[in-house]
Amino acid sequence: MAPTLCQYRPVAMDEGWKGLRPGGPRLLPWVGVTLLLTTVALGVPLIIFIVKASSKGCQDGLLAVMECRNETHLLERQLTRAQEGFQEAEAQAATCNHTVATLMSSLEAEKAQGQKRVEELQGEITAANLKLQTASQEVEQL
């Protein structure tokens, strides 16, 4: 006979499960019944959910949700492009306004220079008229 590495303590047959679990062998059927009831309690709603999720109405709803999501993304992209275009237009308008302001100030400066030149020319005309009158008088006296 081969030598054994472990020695087991003999257990009497009438003890059964008493040493391992409280309540003895009567606990095992209750555990089985509890597991069966739990499986049924969780399985029935799962089956109902699967049936409802695979129904035509639910599939149509899912398709409608996907179409809405696609349409929403399209509209968001269009809105983004429109906002970018609006920002570009605002930037161009600001540039145009700055250019107009610069041109207006240049026009005012040119206008002031023109007015000054007109005054100078009027002074020269007045002086020339005086010279002409004096020259006319001199010619008449001669």
mmCIF file of C-alpha atoms in Angstrom:
data_model
loop_
_atom_site.group_PDB
_atom_site.id
_atom_site.type_symbol
_atom_site.label_atom_id
_atom_site.label_comp_id
_atom_site.label_asym_id
_atom_site.label_seq_id
_atom_site.Cartn_x
_atom_site.Cartn_y
_atom_site.Cartn_z
ATOM 1 C CA MET A 1 0.000 0.000 0.000
ATOM 2 C CA ALA A 2 1.262 3.464 -0.925
ATOM 3 C CA PRO A 3 1.918 5.921 1.837
ATOM 4 C CA THR A 4 -0.628 8.766 2.117
ATOM 5 C CA LEU A 5 0.386 12.301 2.629
ATOM 6 C CA CYS A 6 -2.814 13.411 4.339
ATOM 7 C CA GLN A 7 -4.847 11.688 6.917
ATOM 8 C CA TYR A 8 -8.569 12.358 7.110
ATOM 9 C CA ARG A 9 -10.571 12.165 10.265
ATOM 10 C CA PRO A 10 -13.357 9.692 9.837
ATOM 11 C CA VAL A 11 -16.833 11.182 9.899
ATOM 12 C CA ALA A 12 -19.849 9.231 10.950
ATOM 13 C CA MET A 13 -22.562 8.873 8.290
ATOM 14 C CA ASP A 14 -25.326 10.113 10.563
ATOM 15 C CA GLU A 15 -23.715 13.561 10.978
ATOM 16 C CA GLY A 16 -24.269 14.522 7.282
ATOM 17 C CA TRP A 17 -24.101 18.259 6.727
ATOM 18 C CA LYS A 18 -24.410 19.216 10.352
ATOM 19 C CA GLY A 19 -20.734 19.937 10.747
ATOM 20 C CA LEU A 20 -20.553 22.009 7.546
ATOM 21 C CA ARG A 21 -23.716 24.139 7.553
ATOM 22 C CA PRO A 22 -26.130 25.276 10.182
ATOM 23 C CA GLY A 23 -29.581 23.828 9.853
ATOM 24 C CA GLY A 24 -28.439 20.520 8.422
ATOM 25 C CA PRO A 25 -29.542 19.006 5.112
ATOM 26 C CA ARG A 26 -32.910 20.853 5.133
ATOM 27 C CA LEU A 27 -31.153 24.111 4.045
ATOM 28 C CA LEU A 28 -30.199 22.832 0.590
ATOM 29 C CA PRO A 29 -33.756 22.706 -0.886
ATOM 30 C CA TRP A 30 -34.442 26.248 0.368
ATOM 31 C CA VAL A 31 -31.288 27.516 -1.335
ATOM 32 C CA GLY A 32 -32.395 25.847 -4.573
ATOM 33 C CA VAL A 33 -35.919 27.298 -4.310
ATOM 34 C CA THR A 34 -34.481 30.759 -3.574
ATOM 35 C CA LEU A 35 -32.150 30.542 -6.574
ATOM 36 C CA LEU A 36 -35.022 29.376 -8.785
ATOM 37 C CA LEU A 37 -37.289 32.219 -7.633
ATOM 38 C CA THR A 38 -34.490 34.756 -8.100
ATOM 39 C CA THR A 39 -33.794 33.444 -11.595
ATOM 40 C CA VAL A 40 -37.476 33.652 -12.505
ATOM 41 C CA ALA A 41 -37.845 37.090 -10.902
ATOM 42 C CA LEU A 42 -34.905 38.434 -12.908
ATOM 43 C CA GLY A 43 -35.506 36.403 -16.056
ATOM 44 C CA VAL A 44 -39.130 37.418 -16.669
ATOM 45 C CA PRO A 45 -38.447 41.192 -16.771
ATOM 46 C CA LEU A 46 -35.382 40.522 -18.923
ATOM 47 C CA ILE A 47 -37.451 38.538 -21.407
ATOM 48 C CA ILE A 48 -40.144 41.249 -21.416
ATOM 49 C CA PHE A 49 -37.479 43.899 -22.023
ATOM 50 C CA ILE A 50 -35.931 41.899 -24.869
ATOM 51 C CA VAL A 51 -39.342 41.403 -26.505
ATOM 52 C CA LYS A 52 -40.210 45.100 -26.213
ATOM 53 C CA ALA A 53 -36.762 46.227 -27.357
ATOM 54 C CA SER A 54 -36.981 44.088 -30.472
ATOM 55 C CA SER A 55 -40.539 45.182 -31.336
ATOM 56 C CA LYS A 56 -41.243 47.136 -34.530
ATOM 57 C CA GLY A 57 -42.316 50.244 -32.612
ATOM 58 C CA CYS A 58 -39.091 50.308 -30.639
ATOM 59 C CA GLN A 59 -36.997 49.764 -33.772
ATOM 60 C CA ASP A 60 -38.904 52.561 -35.543
ATOM 61 C CA GLY A 61 -38.344 54.801 -32.523
ATOM 62 C CA LEU A 62 -34.637 53.996 -32.544
ATOM 63 C CA LEU A 63 -34.490 54.802 -36.253
ATOM 64 C CA ALA A 64 -36.302 58.100 -35.628
ATOM 65 C CA VAL A 65 -33.857 58.957 -32.834
ATOM 66 C CA MET A 66 -30.902 58.262 -35.122
ATOM 67 C CA GLU A 67 -32.417 60.417 -37.889
ATOM 68 C CA CYS A 68 -33.040 63.212 -35.378
ATOM 69 C CA ARG A 69 -29.449 62.946 -34.151
ATOM 70 C CA ASN A 70 -28.133 63.119 -37.723
ATOM 71 C CA GLU A 71 -30.372 66.099 -38.495
ATOM 72 C CA THR A 72 -29.271 67.801 -35.272
ATOM 73 C CA HIS A 73 -25.598 67.342 -36.172
ATOM 74 C CA LEU A 74 -26.265 68.737 -39.653
ATOM 75 C CA LEU A 75 -28.054 71.767 -38.213
ATOM 76 C CA GLU A 76 -25.277 72.317 -35.676
ATOM 77 C CA ARG A 77 -22.687 72.313 -38.463
ATOM 78 C CA GLN A 78 -24.799 74.744 -40.515
ATOM 79 C CA LEU A 79 -25.195 76.991 -37.471
ATOM 80 C CA THR A 80 -21.443 76.916 -36.864
ATOM 81 C CA ARG A 81 -20.770 77.865 -40.482
ATOM 82 C CA ALA A 82 -23.345 80.669 -40.312
ATOM 83 C CA GLN A 83 -21.782 81.992 -37.096
ATOM 84 C CA GLU A 84 -18.330 81.897 -38.687
ATOM 85 C CA GLY A 85 -19.686 83.775 -41.723
ATOM 86 C CA PHE A 86 -21.321 86.305 -39.428
ATOM 87 C CA GLN A 87 -18.049 86.828 -37.547
ATOM 88 C CA GLU A 88 -16.211 87.317 -40.845
ATOM 89 C CA ALA A 89 -18.846 89.832 -41.960
ATOM 90 C CA GLU A 90 -18.516 91.679 -38.648
ATOM 91 C CA ALA A 91 -14.737 91.796 -39.081
ATOM 92 C CA GLN A 92 -15.143 93.143 -42.622
ATOM 93 C CA ALA A 93 -17.674 95.709 -41.406
ATOM 94 C CA ALA A 94 -15.251 96.831 -38.694
ATOM 95 C CA THR A 95 -12.506 97.154 -41.317
ATOM 96 C CA CYS A 96 -14.836 99.115 -43.595
ATOM 97 C CA ASN A 97 -15.872 101.396 -40.733
ATOM 98 C CA HIS A 98 -12.228 102.051 -39.907
ATOM 99 C CA THR A 99 -11.491 102.786 -43.570
ATOM 100 C CA VAL A 100 -14.473 105.148 -43.783
ATOM 101 C CA ALA A 101 -13.341 106.954 -40.630
ATOM 102 C CA THR A 102 -9.825 107.291 -42.047
ATOM 103 C CA LEU A 103 -11.172 108.580 -45.372
ATOM 104 C CA MET A 104 -13.485 111.037 -43.604
ATOM 105 C CA SER A 105 -10.601 112.456 -41.578
ATOM 106 C CA SER A 106 -8.497 112.690 -44.758
ATOM 107 C CA LEU A 107 -11.384 114.427 -46.527
ATOM 108 C CA GLU A 108 -11.743 116.893 -43.671
ATOM 109 C CA ALA A 109 -8.008 117.606 -43.837
ATOM 110 C CA GLU A 110 -8.170 118.103 -47.631
ATOM 111 C CA LYS A 111 -11.251 120.283 -47.213
ATOM 112 C CA ALA A 112 -9.449 122.433 -44.654
ATOM 113 C CA GLN A 113 -6.431 122.730 -46.963
ATOM 114 C CA GLY A 114 -8.749 123.586 -49.884
ATOM 115 C CA GLN A 115 -10.501 126.234 -47.814
ATOM 116 C CA LYS A 116 -7.143 127.677 -46.785
ATOM 117 C CA ARG A 117 -6.015 127.722 -50.440
ATOM 118 C CA VAL A 118 -9.295 129.425 -51.456
ATOM 119 C CA GLU A 119 -8.706 132.105 -48.834
ATOM 120 C CA GLU A 120 -5.144 132.568 -50.072
ATOM 121 C CA LEU A 121 -6.380 132.866 -53.673
ATOM 122 C CA GLN A 122 -9.095 135.322 -52.649
ATOM 123 C CA GLY A 123 -6.418 137.407 -50.957
ATOM 124 C CA GLU A 124 -4.317 137.278 -54.134
ATOM 125 C CA ILE A 125 -7.365 138.196 -56.249
ATOM 126 C CA THR A 126 -8.111 141.111 -53.983
ATOM 127 C CA ALA A 127 -4.489 142.229 -54.210
ATOM 128 C CA ALA A 128 -4.515 141.812 -58.013
ATOM 129 C CA ASN A 129 -7.768 143.812 -58.247
ATOM 130 C CA LEU A 130 -6.234 146.582 -56.208
ATOM 131 C CA LYS A 131 -3.187 146.554 -58.471
ATOM 132 C CA LEU A 132 -5.482 146.587 -61.481
ATOM 133 C CA GLN A 133 -7.422 149.540 -60.120
ATOM 134 C CA THR A 134 -4.240 151.402 -59.375
ATOM 135 C CA ALA A 135 -2.886 150.602 -62.804
ATOM 136 C CA SER A 136 -6.203 151.722 -64.358
ATOM 137 C CA GLN A 137 -6.089 154.956 -62.509
ATOM 138 C CA GLU A 138 -2.534 155.518 -63.581
ATOM 139 C CA VAL A 139 -3.482 154.800 -67.189
ATOM 140 C CA GLU A 140 -6.349 157.280 -66.968
ATOM 141 C CA GLN A 141 -4.122 159.915 -65.574
ATOM 142 C CA LEU A 142 -1.715 159.480 -68.412
#
